[in-house]
Amino acid sequence: MSIYRNAVWFVKGLQEYTKCGYEAAAKHFTPADLDVNLNGRSFMITGANSGIGKSTALEIANRGGTVHMVCRNQGRAEAARDEIIEQSKNQNVHVHIVDMSSAKQVWEFAQNFSQNNSVNVLINNAGCMVTQRELTEEGLEKNFATNTLGTYILTTALIPALKKVEDPRVITVSSGGMLTQKLNVDDLQFEKGTFDGTMAYAQNKRQQVILTERWASQHKEIHFSSMHPGWADTPAVQSSMPEFHAKMKNKLRTDTMGADTVVWLAVSAATTKQPSGLFFQDRKAVVTHLPLAWSRSSPQEDEKLQATLDQLLCQKQTLITSGEQELNR
């Protein structure tokens, strides 16, 4: 079945995910959707120092929004911030250094941020594709820790703050690669069999789509969406998928094209006319399963995914609390 899914997905990708696919879709866009003034609205963007995240940050800054860039590397983040400020003439661009693979760092950052700032829109863009199985300092598989658990913890921690503002939104940058995967809730950290980084990444992206659907059903006050940016020529693609990049580089989208739907979901009034919890590609809600692919998980499996993430979050919260108590003795 995985061979069938991969073949159908690749043909679909050649038609829709490339630069030509974007240009064809863009003919049907409504340009006025992005003619907005974002003054007074606050946007948090993870992985904002390069690629799609940086392009998204620039587009929002250009429209007057306050941008909070959540990045791992301070030097790259500050260089990107300075460039965004110079191009947009918007001084309200801020850097926060957080390793999204560290559950402890993500939770502590979100708690501290919420006490001192408001946020209208969270954009979960940060991600990684580690091709060899690697554990974080907390003992978690790195792709899962970054793409799934980090995203889950940040979103969960910020939901109370989001519920306090007008028109709150959460956008998660997933991938069309998730169409090749059925949720495997019994091996979230890829401990069984031969490790495949590309498959692990696609599993994480399937998990993000399922979590978006669950959040939407649980938190009606917030508009949730996930999206596929297409095949974009970003530093992450160049480093994680060098063979794919070499073969496809002339067909790949620019990072600005990849960011277009993220920006549209984050700022356009048209977004909230769509139901919460959908998966988007080129400003349009699209299906989350290929035909005849047998990739649908059961409600019980989806619930188990969220329960497992909640359990991991509770474990980290307990460790953080214990550490704080030790320091206060």
mmCIF file with all atom_site columns, C-alpha atoms in Angstrom, residues 68-257:
data_model
loop_
_atom_site.group_PDB
_atom_site.id
_atom_site.type_symbol
_atom_site.label_atom_id
_atom_site.label_alt_id
_atom_site.label_comp_id
_atom_site.label_asym_id
_atom_site.label_entity_id
_atom_site.label_seq_id
_atom_site.pdbx_PDB_ins_code
_atom_site.Cartn_x
_atom_site.Cartn_y
_atom_site.Cartn_z
_atom_site.occupancy
_atom_site.B_iso_or_equiv
_atom_site.pdbx_formal_charge
_atom_site.auth_seq_id
_atom_site.auth_comp_id
_atom_site.auth_asym_id
_atom_site.auth_atom_id
_atom_site.pdbx_PDB_model_num
ATOM 1   C CA . HIS A 1 68  ? 7.499   37.267 17.522  1.00 0.00 ? 68  HIS A CA 1
ATOM 2   C CA . MET A 1 69  ? 10.143  35.077 15.886  1.00 0.00 ? 69  MET A CA 1
ATOM 3   C CA . VAL A 1 70  ? 10.738  31.842 17.806  1.00 0.00 ? 70  VAL A CA 1
ATOM 4   C CA . CYS A 1 71  ? 14.085  30.453 16.663  1.00 0.00 ? 71  CYS A CA 1
ATOM 5   C CA . ARG A 1 72  ? 16.829  28.114 17.853  1.00 0.00 ? 72  ARG A CA 1
ATOM 6   C CA . ASN A 1 73  ? 19.945  29.911 16.561  1.00 0.00 ? 73  ASN A CA 1
ATOM 7   C CA . GLN A 1 74  ? 20.396  33.402 17.991  1.00 0.00 ? 74  GLN A CA 1
ATOM 8   C CA . GLY A 1 75  ? 22.828  34.690 15.370  1.00 0.00 ? 75  GLY A CA 1
ATOM 9   C CA . ARG A 1 76  ? 20.662  33.651 12.429  1.00 0.00 ? 76  ARG A CA 1
ATOM 10  C CA . ALA A 1 77  ? 17.521  34.863 14.141  1.00 0.00 ? 77  ALA A CA 1
ATOM 11  C CA . GLU A 1 78  ? 18.901  38.326 14.851  1.00 0.00 ? 78  GLU A CA 1
ATOM 12  C CA . ALA A 1 79  ? 20.257  38.641 11.310  1.00 0.00 ? 79  ALA A CA 1
ATOM 13  C CA . ALA A 1 80  ? 16.838  37.686 9.909   1.00 0.00 ? 80  ALA A CA 1
ATOM 14  C CA . ARG A 1 81  ? 15.085  40.125 12.268  1.00 0.00 ? 81  ARG A CA 1
ATOM 15  C CA . ASP A 1 82  ? 17.364  42.981 11.206  1.00 0.00 ? 82  ASP A CA 1
ATOM 16  C CA . GLU A 1 83  ? 16.681  42.186 7.541   1.00 0.00 ? 83  GLU A CA 1
ATOM 17  C CA . ILE A 1 84  ? 12.913  42.072 8.113   1.00 0.00 ? 84  ILE A CA 1
ATOM 18  C CA . ILE A 1 85  ? 12.964  45.392 9.986   1.00 0.00 ? 85  ILE A CA 1
ATOM 19  C CA . GLU A 1 86  ? 15.053  47.013 7.259   1.00 0.00 ? 86  GLU A CA 1
ATOM 20  C CA . GLN A 1 87  ? 12.745  45.826 4.467   1.00 0.00 ? 87  GLN A CA 1
ATOM 21  C CA . SER A 1 88  ? 9.422   46.409 6.242   1.00 0.00 ? 88  SER A CA 1
ATOM 22  C CA . LYS A 1 89  ? 10.340  49.551 8.260   1.00 0.00 ? 89  LYS A CA 1
ATOM 23  C CA . ASN A 1 90  ? 8.445   47.857 11.088  1.00 0.00 ? 90  ASN A CA 1
ATOM 24  C CA . GLN A 1 91  ? 10.307  47.908 14.410  1.00 0.00 ? 91  GLN A CA 1
ATOM 25  C CA . ASN A 1 92  ? 7.886   45.522 16.121  1.00 0.00 ? 92  ASN A CA 1
ATOM 26  C CA . VAL A 1 93  ? 9.834   42.370 15.290  1.00 0.00 ? 93  VAL A CA 1
ATOM 27  C CA . HIS A 1 94  ? 11.127  40.408 18.275  1.00 0.00 ? 94  HIS A CA 1
ATOM 28  C CA . VAL A 1 95  ? 13.349  37.356 18.682  1.00 0.00 ? 95  VAL A CA 1
ATOM 29  C CA . HIS A 1 96  ? 12.863  34.559 21.229  1.00 0.00 ? 96  HIS A CA 1
ATOM 30  C CA . ILE A 1 97  ? 15.438  31.766 21.436  1.00 0.00 ? 97  ILE A CA 1
ATOM 31  C CA . VAL A 1 98  ? 13.801  28.374 21.990  1.00 0.00 ? 98  VAL A CA 1
ATOM 32  C CA . ASP A 1 99  ? 14.796  24.853 20.957  1.00 0.00 ? 99  ASP A CA 1
ATOM 33  C CA . MET A 1 100 ? 11.501  23.352 19.801  1.00 0.00 ? 100 MET A CA 1
ATOM 34  C CA . SER A 1 101 ? 12.854  19.834 20.416  1.00 0.00 ? 101 SER A CA 1
ATOM 35  C CA . SER A 1 102 ? 13.113  20.588 24.151  1.00 0.00 ? 102 SER A CA 1
ATOM 36  C CA . ALA A 1 103 ? 9.754   20.091 25.853  1.00 0.00 ? 103 ALA A CA 1
ATOM 37  C CA . LYS A 1 104 ? 11.046  21.899 28.938  1.00 0.00 ? 104 LYS A CA 1
ATOM 38  C CA . GLN A 1 105 ? 12.185  24.958 26.976  1.00 0.00 ? 105 GLN A CA 1
ATOM 39  C CA . VAL A 1 106 ? 8.955   25.152 24.978  1.00 0.00 ? 106 VAL A CA 1
ATOM 40  C CA . TRP A 1 107 ? 6.698   24.928 28.038  1.00 0.00 ? 107 TRP A CA 1
ATOM 41  C CA . GLU A 1 108 ? 8.701   27.471 30.053  1.00 0.00 ? 108 GLU A CA 1
ATOM 42  C CA . PHE A 1 109 ? 8.852   29.886 27.120  1.00 0.00 ? 109 PHE A CA 1
ATOM 43  C CA . ALA A 1 110 ? 5.103   29.698 26.497  1.00 0.00 ? 110 ALA A CA 1
ATOM 44  C CA . GLN A 1 111 ? 4.299   30.256 30.169  1.00 0.00 ? 111 GLN A CA 1
ATOM 45  C CA . ASN A 1 112 ? 6.614   33.264 30.436  1.00 0.00 ? 112 ASN A CA 1
ATOM 46  C CA . PHE A 1 113 ? 5.430   34.723 27.124  1.00 0.00 ? 113 PHE A CA 1
ATOM 47  C CA . SER A 1 114 ? 1.771   34.503 28.124  1.00 0.00 ? 114 SER A CA 1
ATOM 48  C CA . GLN A 1 115 ? 2.415   36.448 31.318  1.00 0.00 ? 115 GLN A CA 1
ATOM 49  C CA . ASN A 1 116 ? 3.923   39.426 29.506  1.00 0.00 ? 116 ASN A CA 1
ATOM 50  C CA . ASN A 1 117 ? 2.477   39.432 25.970  1.00 0.00 ? 117 ASN A CA 1
ATOM 51  C CA . SER A 1 118 ? -0.665  38.797 23.975  1.00 0.00 ? 118 SER A CA 1
ATOM 52  C CA . VAL A 1 119 ? -0.836  36.682 20.829  1.00 0.00 ? 119 VAL A CA 1
ATOM 53  C CA . ASN A 1 120 ? -3.556  36.714 18.166  1.00 0.00 ? 120 ASN A CA 1
ATOM 54  C CA . VAL A 1 121 ? -2.080  34.184 15.766  1.00 0.00 ? 121 VAL A CA 1
ATOM 55  C CA . LEU A 1 122 ? 0.268   31.238 16.357  1.00 0.00 ? 122 LEU A CA 1
ATOM 56  C CA . ILE A 1 123 ? 2.043   29.864 13.293  1.00 0.00 ? 123 ILE A CA 1
ATOM 57  C CA . ASN A 1 124 ? 3.639   26.465 13.942  1.00 0.00 ? 124 ASN A CA 1
ATOM 58  C CA . ASN A 1 125 ? 6.239   26.449 11.198  1.00 0.00 ? 125 ASN A CA 1
ATOM 59  C CA . ALA A 1 126 ? 9.418   25.059 12.800  1.00 0.00 ? 126 ALA A CA 1
ATOM 60  C CA . GLY A 1 127 ? 10.332  21.536 11.815  1.00 0.00 ? 127 GLY A CA 1
ATOM 61  C CA . CYS A 1 128 ? 13.178  19.166 11.141  1.00 0.00 ? 128 CYS A CA 1
ATOM 62  C CA . MET A 1 129 ? 13.931  16.032 9.168   1.00 0.00 ? 129 MET A CA 1
ATOM 63  C CA . VAL A 1 130 ? 16.724  14.105 10.866  1.00 0.00 ? 130 VAL A CA 1
ATOM 64  C CA . THR A 1 131 ? 17.731  11.196 8.635   1.00 0.00 ? 131 THR A CA 1
ATOM 65  C CA . GLN A 1 132 ? 19.399  9.091  11.350  1.00 0.00 ? 132 GLN A CA 1
ATOM 66  C CA . ARG A 1 133 ? 17.542  8.185  14.530  1.00 0.00 ? 133 ARG A CA 1
ATOM 67  C CA . GLU A 1 134 ? 18.728  10.638 17.153  1.00 0.00 ? 134 GLU A CA 1
ATOM 68  C CA . LEU A 1 135 ? 17.587  11.300 20.716  1.00 0.00 ? 135 LEU A CA 1
ATOM 69  C CA . THR A 1 136 ? 17.275  14.694 22.395  1.00 0.00 ? 136 THR A CA 1
ATOM 70  C CA . GLU A 1 137 ? 18.728  15.408 25.836  1.00 0.00 ? 137 GLU A CA 1
ATOM 71  C CA . GLU A 1 138 ? 15.284  14.511 27.197  1.00 0.00 ? 138 GLU A CA 1
ATOM 72  C CA . GLY A 1 139 ? 15.496  11.067 25.590  1.00 0.00 ? 139 GLY A CA 1
ATOM 73  C CA . LEU A 1 140 ? 12.969  11.665 22.815  1.00 0.00 ? 140 LEU A CA 1
ATOM 74  C CA . GLU A 1 141 ? 13.372  10.914 19.107  1.00 0.00 ? 141 GLU A CA 1
ATOM 75  C CA . LYS A 1 142 ? 14.303  14.260 17.577  1.00 0.00 ? 142 LYS A CA 1
ATOM 76  C CA . ASN A 1 143 ? 11.826  14.455 14.678  1.00 0.00 ? 143 ASN A CA 1
ATOM 77  C CA . PHE A 1 144 ? 8.934   13.559 16.979  1.00 0.00 ? 144 PHE A CA 1
ATOM 78  C CA . ALA A 1 145 ? 10.157  15.909 19.715  1.00 0.00 ? 145 ALA A CA 1
ATOM 79  C CA . THR A 1 146 ? 10.393  18.875 17.337  1.00 0.00 ? 146 THR A CA 1
ATOM 80  C CA . ASN A 1 147 ? 7.598   18.376 14.842  1.00 0.00 ? 147 ASN A CA 1
ATOM 81  C CA . THR A 1 148 ? 4.910   16.812 17.003  1.00 0.00 ? 148 THR A CA 1
ATOM 82  C CA . LEU A 1 149 ? 5.525   17.201 20.737  1.00 0.00 ? 149 LEU A CA 1
ATOM 83  C CA . GLY A 1 150 ? 7.059   20.688 20.507  1.00 0.00 ? 150 GLY A CA 1
ATOM 84  C CA . THR A 1 151 ? 4.174   21.879 18.353  1.00 0.00 ? 151 THR A CA 1
ATOM 85  C CA . TYR A 1 152 ? 1.659   20.260 20.697  1.00 0.00 ? 152 TYR A CA 1
ATOM 86  C CA . ILE A 1 153 ? 3.141   21.765 23.848  1.00 0.00 ? 153 ILE A CA 1
ATOM 87  C CA . LEU A 1 154 ? 3.456   25.283 22.420  1.00 0.00 ? 154 LEU A CA 1
ATOM 88  C CA . THR A 1 155 ? -0.100  25.246 21.094  1.00 0.00 ? 155 THR A CA 1
ATOM 89  C CA . THR A 1 156 ? -1.581  23.742 24.252  1.00 0.00 ? 156 THR A CA 1
ATOM 90  C CA . ALA A 1 157 ? 0.263   26.228 26.468  1.00 0.00 ? 157 ALA A CA 1
ATOM 91  C CA . LEU A 1 158 ? -0.883  29.228 24.419  1.00 0.00 ? 158 LEU A CA 1
ATOM 92  C CA . ILE A 1 159 ? -4.557  28.252 24.061  1.00 0.00 ? 159 ILE A CA 1
ATOM 93  C CA . PRO A 1 160 ? -5.613  30.135 27.239  1.00 0.00 ? 160 PRO A CA 1
ATOM 94  C CA . ALA A 1 161 ? -3.881  33.304 25.963  1.00 0.00 ? 161 ALA A CA 1
ATOM 95  C CA . LEU A 1 162 ? -5.394  32.903 22.494  1.00 0.00 ? 162 LEU A CA 1
ATOM 96  C CA . LYS A 1 163 ? -8.888  32.644 23.969  1.00 0.00 ? 163 LYS A CA 1
ATOM 97  C CA . LYS A 1 164 ? -8.481  36.108 25.497  1.00 0.00 ? 164 LYS A CA 1
ATOM 98  C CA . VAL A 1 165 ? -8.006  37.966 22.184  1.00 0.00 ? 165 VAL A CA 1
ATOM 99  C CA . GLU A 1 166 ? -10.133 38.868 19.184  1.00 0.00 ? 166 GLU A CA 1
ATOM 100 C CA . ASP A 1 167 ? -10.072 36.555 16.150  1.00 0.00 ? 167 ASP A CA 1
ATOM 101 C CA . PRO A 1 168 ? -7.493  34.033 17.451  1.00 0.00 ? 168 PRO A CA 1
ATOM 102 C CA . ARG A 1 169 ? -5.973  31.624 14.945  1.00 0.00 ? 169 ARG A CA 1
ATOM 103 C CA . VAL A 1 170 ? -3.511  28.724 14.900  1.00 0.00 ? 170 VAL A CA 1
ATOM 104 C CA . ILE A 1 171 ? -1.897  27.664 11.627  1.00 0.00 ? 171 ILE A CA 1
ATOM 105 C CA . THR A 1 172 ? 0.318   24.590 11.467  1.00 0.00 ? 172 THR A CA 1
ATOM 106 C CA . VAL A 1 173 ? 2.630   24.125 8.483   1.00 0.00 ? 173 VAL A CA 1
ATOM 107 C CA . SER A 1 174 ? 2.265   20.449 7.683   1.00 0.00 ? 174 SER A CA 1
ATOM 108 C CA . SER A 1 175 ? 3.213   18.739 4.408   1.00 0.00 ? 175 SER A CA 1
ATOM 109 C CA . GLY A 1 176 ? 1.555   16.926 1.544   1.00 0.00 ? 176 GLY A CA 1
ATOM 110 C CA . GLY A 1 177 ? 3.959   14.112 2.355   1.00 0.00 ? 177 GLY A CA 1
ATOM 111 C CA . MET A 1 178 ? 1.579   13.159 5.172   1.00 0.00 ? 178 MET A CA 1
ATOM 112 C CA . LEU A 1 179 ? -0.747  11.767 2.476   1.00 0.00 ? 179 LEU A CA 1
ATOM 113 C CA . THR A 1 180 ? 1.639   8.813  2.175   1.00 0.00 ? 180 THR A CA 1
ATOM 114 C CA . GLN A 1 181 ? 1.196   7.878  5.848   1.00 0.00 ? 181 GLN A CA 1
ATOM 115 C CA . LYS A 1 182 ? -1.446  6.301  8.056   1.00 0.00 ? 182 LYS A CA 1
ATOM 116 C CA . LEU A 1 183 ? -1.084  7.263  11.709  1.00 0.00 ? 183 LEU A CA 1
ATOM 117 C CA . ASN A 1 184 ? 0.963   4.666  13.599  1.00 0.00 ? 184 ASN A CA 1
ATOM 118 C CA . VAL A 1 185 ? 0.114   5.523  17.172  1.00 0.00 ? 185 VAL A CA 1
ATOM 119 C CA . ASP A 1 186 ? 1.885   2.452  18.545  1.00 0.00 ? 186 ASP A CA 1
ATOM 120 C CA . ASP A 1 187 ? 5.344   3.597  17.421  1.00 0.00 ? 187 ASP A CA 1
ATOM 121 C CA . LEU A 1 188 ? 5.397   7.393  17.692  1.00 0.00 ? 188 LEU A CA 1
ATOM 122 C CA . GLN A 1 189 ? 9.162   7.512  18.242  1.00 0.00 ? 189 GLN A CA 1
ATOM 123 C CA . PHE A 1 190 ? 10.142  4.997  15.544  1.00 0.00 ? 190 PHE A CA 1
ATOM 124 C CA . GLU A 1 191 ? 11.657  2.410  17.859  1.00 0.00 ? 191 GLU A CA 1
ATOM 125 C CA . LYS A 1 192 ? 10.622  -0.560 15.701  1.00 0.00 ? 192 LYS A CA 1
ATOM 126 C CA . GLY A 1 193 ? 12.153  -1.645 12.414  1.00 0.00 ? 193 GLY A CA 1
ATOM 127 C CA . THR A 1 194 ? 14.556  0.303  10.214  1.00 0.00 ? 194 THR A CA 1
ATOM 128 C CA . PHE A 1 195 ? 14.527  4.055  10.750  1.00 0.00 ? 195 PHE A CA 1
ATOM 129 C CA . ASP A 1 196 ? 13.557  6.187  7.741   1.00 0.00 ? 196 ASP A CA 1
ATOM 130 C CA . GLY A 1 197 ? 13.825  9.949  8.307   1.00 0.00 ? 197 GLY A CA 1
ATOM 131 C CA . THR A 1 198 ? 11.558  10.868 5.399   1.00 0.00 ? 198 THR A CA 1
ATOM 132 C CA . MET A 1 199 ? 8.868   8.485  6.642   1.00 0.00 ? 199 MET A CA 1
ATOM 133 C CA . ALA A 1 200 ? 9.270   9.775  10.207  1.00 0.00 ? 200 ALA A CA 1
ATOM 134 C CA . TYR A 1 201 ? 8.784   13.341 8.988   1.00 0.00 ? 201 TYR A CA 1
ATOM 135 C CA . ALA A 1 202 ? 5.665   12.369 7.009   1.00 0.00 ? 202 ALA A CA 1
ATOM 136 C CA . GLN A 1 203 ? 4.276   10.569 10.082  1.00 0.00 ? 203 GLN A CA 1
ATOM 137 C CA . ASN A 1 204 ? 4.831   13.727 12.149  1.00 0.00 ? 204 ASN A CA 1
ATOM 138 C CA . LYS A 1 205 ? 3.018   15.777 9.520   1.00 0.00 ? 205 LYS A CA 1
ATOM 139 C CA . ARG A 1 206 ? 0.071   13.348 9.564   1.00 0.00 ? 206 ARG A CA 1
ATOM 140 C CA . GLN A 1 207 ? 0.023   13.744 13.353  1.00 0.00 ? 207 GLN A CA 1
ATOM 141 C CA . GLN A 1 208 ? -0.110  17.534 13.002  1.00 0.00 ? 208 GLN A CA 1
ATOM 142 C CA . VAL A 1 209 ? -3.144  17.340 10.720  1.00 0.00 ? 209 VAL A CA 1
ATOM 143 C CA . ILE A 1 210 ? -4.959  15.042 13.158  1.00 0.00 ? 210 ILE A CA 1
ATOM 144 C CA . LEU A 1 211 ? -4.111  17.318 16.085  1.00 0.00 ? 211 LEU A CA 1
ATOM 145 C CA . THR A 1 212 ? -5.448  20.320 14.158  1.00 0.00 ? 212 THR A CA 1
ATOM 146 C CA . GLU A 1 213 ? -8.748  18.514 13.640  1.00 0.00 ? 213 GLU A CA 1
ATOM 147 C CA . ARG A 1 214 ? -8.941  17.596 17.333  1.00 0.00 ? 214 ARG A CA 1
ATOM 148 C CA . TRP A 1 215 ? -8.065  21.101 18.548  1.00 0.00 ? 215 TRP A CA 1
ATOM 149 C CA . ALA A 1 216 ? -10.755 22.541 16.286  1.00 0.00 ? 216 ALA A CA 1
ATOM 150 C CA . SER A 1 217 ? -13.394 20.286 17.846  1.00 0.00 ? 217 SER A CA 1
ATOM 151 C CA . GLN A 1 218 ? -12.210 21.016 21.404  1.00 0.00 ? 218 GLN A CA 1
ATOM 152 C CA . HIS A 1 219 ? -11.647 24.789 21.244  1.00 0.00 ? 219 HIS A CA 1
ATOM 153 C CA . LYS A 1 220 ? -14.423 26.425 19.254  1.00 0.00 ? 220 LYS A CA 1
ATOM 154 C CA . GLU A 1 221 ? -13.274 29.965 20.117  1.00 0.00 ? 221 GLU A CA 1
ATOM 155 C CA . ILE A 1 222 ? -10.074 29.561 18.067  1.00 0.00 ? 222 ILE A CA 1
ATOM 156 C CA . HIS A 1 223 ? -9.790  29.021 14.311  1.00 0.00 ? 223 HIS A CA 1
ATOM 157 C CA . PHE A 1 224 ? -7.360  26.161 13.598  1.00 0.00 ? 224 PHE A CA 1
ATOM 158 C CA . SER A 1 225 ? -5.962  25.145 10.219  1.00 0.00 ? 225 SER A CA 1
ATOM 159 C CA . SER A 1 226 ? -3.113  23.112 8.786   1.00 0.00 ? 226 SER A CA 1
ATOM 160 C CA . MET A 1 227 ? -1.599  23.505 5.353   1.00 0.00 ? 227 MET A CA 1
ATOM 161 C CA . HIS A 1 228 ? 0.803   22.209 2.724   1.00 0.00 ? 228 HIS A CA 1
ATOM 162 C CA . PRO A 1 229 ? 3.192   24.834 1.295   1.00 0.00 ? 229 PRO A CA 1
ATOM 163 C CA . GLY A 1 230 ? 4.037   22.807 -1.798  1.00 0.00 ? 230 GLY A CA 1
ATOM 164 C CA . TRP A 1 231 ? 7.544   21.785 -2.781  1.00 0.00 ? 231 TRP A CA 1
ATOM 165 C CA . ALA A 1 232 ? 9.529   24.924 -1.963  1.00 0.00 ? 232 ALA A CA 1
ATOM 166 C CA . ASP A 1 233 ? 13.224  25.678 -2.445  1.00 0.00 ? 233 ASP A CA 1
ATOM 167 C CA . THR A 1 234 ? 14.112  26.301 1.202   1.00 0.00 ? 234 THR A CA 1
ATOM 168 C CA . PRO A 1 235 ? 17.340  25.726 3.169   1.00 0.00 ? 235 PRO A CA 1
ATOM 169 C CA . ALA A 1 236 ? 15.598  22.869 5.013   1.00 0.00 ? 236 ALA A CA 1
ATOM 170 C CA . VAL A 1 237 ? 14.812  21.042 1.753   1.00 0.00 ? 237 VAL A CA 1
ATOM 171 C CA . GLN A 1 238 ? 18.335  21.613 0.466   1.00 0.00 ? 238 GLN A CA 1
ATOM 172 C CA . SER A 1 239 ? 19.938  20.133 3.599   1.00 0.00 ? 239 SER A CA 1
ATOM 173 C CA . SER A 1 240 ? 17.460  17.360 4.441   1.00 0.00 ? 240 SER A CA 1
ATOM 174 C CA . MET A 1 241 ? 16.622  16.154 0.913   1.00 0.00 ? 241 MET A CA 1
ATOM 175 C CA . PRO A 1 242 ? 19.673  16.934 -1.255  1.00 0.00 ? 242 PRO A CA 1
ATOM 176 C CA . GLU A 1 243 ? 18.880  14.350 -3.965  1.00 0.00 ? 243 GLU A CA 1
ATOM 177 C CA . PHE A 1 244 ? 15.273  15.513 -4.295  1.00 0.00 ? 244 PHE A CA 1
ATOM 178 C CA . HIS A 1 245 ? 16.442  19.132 -4.380  1.00 0.00 ? 245 HIS A CA 1
ATOM 179 C CA . ALA A 1 246 ? 19.032  18.426 -7.073  1.00 0.00 ? 246 ALA A CA 1
ATOM 180 C CA . LYS A 1 247 ? 16.496  16.677 -9.308  1.00 0.00 ? 247 LYS A CA 1
ATOM 181 C CA . MET A 1 248 ? 13.633  19.100 -8.753  1.00 0.00 ? 248 MET A CA 1
ATOM 182 C CA . LYS A 1 249 ? 15.296  22.478 -8.131  1.00 0.00 ? 249 LYS A CA 1
ATOM 183 C CA . ASN A 1 250 ? 14.105  24.047 -11.372 1.00 0.00 ? 250 ASN A CA 1
ATOM 184 C CA . LYS A 1 251 ? 10.519  23.043 -10.566 1.00 0.00 ? 251 LYS A CA 1
ATOM 185 C CA . LEU A 1 252 ? 10.468  24.084 -6.900  1.00 0.00 ? 252 LEU A CA 1
ATOM 186 C CA . ARG A 1 253 ? 8.467   27.023 -5.565  1.00 0.00 ? 253 ARG A CA 1
ATOM 187 C CA . THR A 1 254 ? 10.134  30.040 -4.019  1.00 0.00 ? 254 THR A CA 1
ATOM 188 C CA . ASP A 1 255 ? 9.818   30.349 -0.257  1.00 0.00 ? 255 ASP A CA 1
ATOM 189 C CA . THR A 1 256 ? 7.447   33.292 -0.841  1.00 0.00 ? 256 THR A CA 1
ATOM 190 C CA . MET A 1 257 ? 5.157   31.024 -2.865  1.00 0.00 ? 257 MET A CA 1
#
